[in-house]
Amino acid sequence: DNEQRTLPKNQRRSRPAAPDHLDRAMAGEMGKEDLKQFNDAAVKVWNEQVLVKCIHCGRTFFPNKLEKHQKCCTQKNPMLNLNKEKGNASKFEALIKYPKNKQVNEEH
């Protein structure tokens, strides 16, 4: 919220919505497939509601970093992402072993 206040009004964005079933994910009540779907949905929310896409090259940036990027990235000369391989986050994501469902005590 504080960061948004420092931006010009036309660049401010609303707070991203929490992904569906956040409570179940935080409580460990999701199985492997449900948790994977939850994580995919969370990444989609992040990409669509937090990051901003450059109109020239299509790469995404934090809103406060886009202006600096666009000083060099133009319609005539869009910047290319020279990273030919996946970043560390993508490499580590492939190593995730999703847990089985947590045993839920139904005697509440």
Short mmCIF file of C-alpha atoms in Angstrom, two decimals:
data_model
loop_
_atom_site.label_atom_id
_atom_site.label_comp_id
_atom_site.label_asym_id
_atom_site.label_seq_id
_atom_site.Cartn_x
_atom_site.Cartn_y
_atom_site.Cartn_z
CA ASP A 1 0.00 0.00 0.00
CA ASN A 2 2.79 2.45 0.85
CA GLU A 3 4.51 1.76 -2.46
CA GLN A 4 1.27 2.39 -4.35
CA ARG A 5 0.89 5.81 -2.69
CA THR A 6 4.24 6.90 -4.11
CA LEU A 7 3.13 6.18 -7.70
CA PRO A 8 1.20 8.65 -9.85
CA LYS A 9 -2.55 7.99 -9.61
CA ASN A 10 -2.76 6.64 -13.16
CA GLN A 11 -0.16 3.95 -12.30
CA ARG A 12 -1.64 2.81 -8.99
CA ARG A 13 -3.12 -0.66 -8.83
CA SER A 14 -5.56 -2.21 -6.43
CA ARG A 15 -4.40 -4.82 -3.94
CA PRO A 16 -4.33 -8.28 -5.57
CA ALA A 17 -7.06 -10.69 -4.57
CA ALA A 18 -6.05 -13.78 -2.62
CA PRO A 19 -6.34 -16.99 -4.64
CA ASP A 20 -9.39 -19.16 -3.98
CA HIS A 21 -9.01 -21.68 -1.14
CA LEU A 22 -6.11 -19.84 0.54
CA ASP A 23 -7.40 -20.97 3.94
CA ARG A 24 -7.26 -24.65 2.92
CA ALA A 25 -3.76 -24.26 1.47
CA MET A 26 -2.48 -22.55 4.62
CA ALA A 27 -4.04 -25.25 6.82
CA GLY A 28 -2.36 -28.03 4.82
CA GLU A 29 -5.69 -29.50 3.77
CA MET A 30 -4.88 -29.85 0.07
CA GLY A 31 -3.55 -32.90 -1.69
CA LYS A 32 -0.93 -32.93 -4.39
CA GLU A 33 -3.12 -31.99 -7.37
CA ASP A 34 -5.21 -29.42 -5.47
CA LEU A 35 -2.07 -27.75 -4.14
CA LYS A 36 -0.50 -27.65 -7.60
CA GLN A 37 -3.67 -26.05 -9.00
CA PHE A 38 -3.69 -23.57 -6.11
CA ASN A 39 -0.05 -22.62 -6.78
CA ASP A 40 -0.73 -22.22 -10.51
CA ALA A 41 -3.67 -19.92 -9.69
CA ALA A 42 -1.52 -17.90 -7.26
CA VAL A 43 1.15 -17.41 -9.94
CA LYS A 44 -1.53 -16.28 -12.40
CA VAL A 45 -2.87 -13.73 -9.88
CA TRP A 46 0.68 -12.47 -9.28
CA ASN A 47 1.44 -12.12 -12.99
CA GLU A 48 -1.87 -10.43 -13.83
CA GLN A 49 -2.46 -8.25 -10.77
CA VAL A 50 1.02 -7.39 -9.46
CA LEU A 51 3.37 -7.27 -12.43
CA VAL A 52 3.01 -4.88 -15.38
CA LYS A 53 3.74 -5.94 -18.95
CA CYS A 54 6.00 -3.83 -21.17
CA ILE A 55 4.09 -2.82 -24.30
CA HIS A 56 7.22 -3.18 -26.43
CA CYS A 57 8.83 -6.48 -25.43
CA GLY A 58 6.08 -8.20 -23.42
CA ARG A 59 8.28 -8.84 -20.38
CA THR A 60 6.78 -8.18 -16.95
CA PHE A 61 8.10 -5.90 -14.22
CA PHE A 62 7.22 -4.46 -10.86
CA PRO A 63 5.33 -1.21 -11.54
CA ASN A 64 8.11 0.97 -10.09
CA LYS A 65 10.72 -0.70 -12.38
CA LEU A 66 8.83 -0.45 -15.67
CA GLU A 67 9.60 3.22 -16.26
CA LYS A 68 13.37 2.61 -16.06
CA HIS A 69 13.07 -0.40 -18.38
CA GLN A 70 11.10 1.58 -20.96
CA LYS A 71 13.83 4.21 -21.24
CA CYS A 72 15.83 1.58 -23.14
CA CYS A 73 13.06 -0.60 -24.53
CA THR A 74 11.27 1.13 -27.40
CA GLN A 75 8.85 0.14 -30.14
CA LYS A 76 11.66 0.42 -32.70
CA ASN A 77 14.16 -1.47 -30.55
CA PRO A 78 12.47 -3.78 -28.03
CA MET A 79 14.79 -5.37 -25.49
CA LEU A 80 15.24 -9.10 -25.64
CA ASN A 81 15.50 -11.38 -22.63
CA LEU A 82 18.97 -12.81 -23.09
CA ASN A 83 18.51 -15.45 -20.40
CA LYS A 84 18.38 -18.61 -22.49
CA GLU A 85 17.77 -20.92 -19.56
CA LYS A 86 15.18 -20.93 -16.81
CA GLY A 87 15.76 -18.86 -13.72
CA ASN A 88 16.44 -20.32 -10.29
CA ALA A 89 12.80 -20.06 -9.21
CA SER A 90 11.67 -22.16 -12.18
CA LYS A 91 14.41 -24.72 -11.58
CA PHE A 92 13.49 -25.08 -7.91
CA GLU A 93 9.77 -25.29 -8.72
CA ALA A 94 10.43 -28.47 -10.68
CA LEU A 95 11.91 -30.04 -7.52
CA ILE A 96 8.83 -29.47 -5.33
CA LYS A 97 7.32 -32.59 -3.85
CA TYR A 98 3.72 -31.81 -2.96
CA PRO A 99 2.45 -33.36 0.30
CA LYS A 100 -0.41 -35.79 0.66
CA ASN A 101 -3.60 -34.63 2.35
CA LYS A 102 -3.25 -33.85 6.01
CA GLN A 103 -5.33 -36.09 8.26
CA VAL A 104 -8.26 -33.99 9.42
CA ASN A 105 -9.88 -34.83 12.74
CA GLU A 106 -13.63 -34.76 12.08
CA GLU A 107 -14.65 -34.91 15.76
CA HIS A 108 -14.84 -31.09 16.07
#
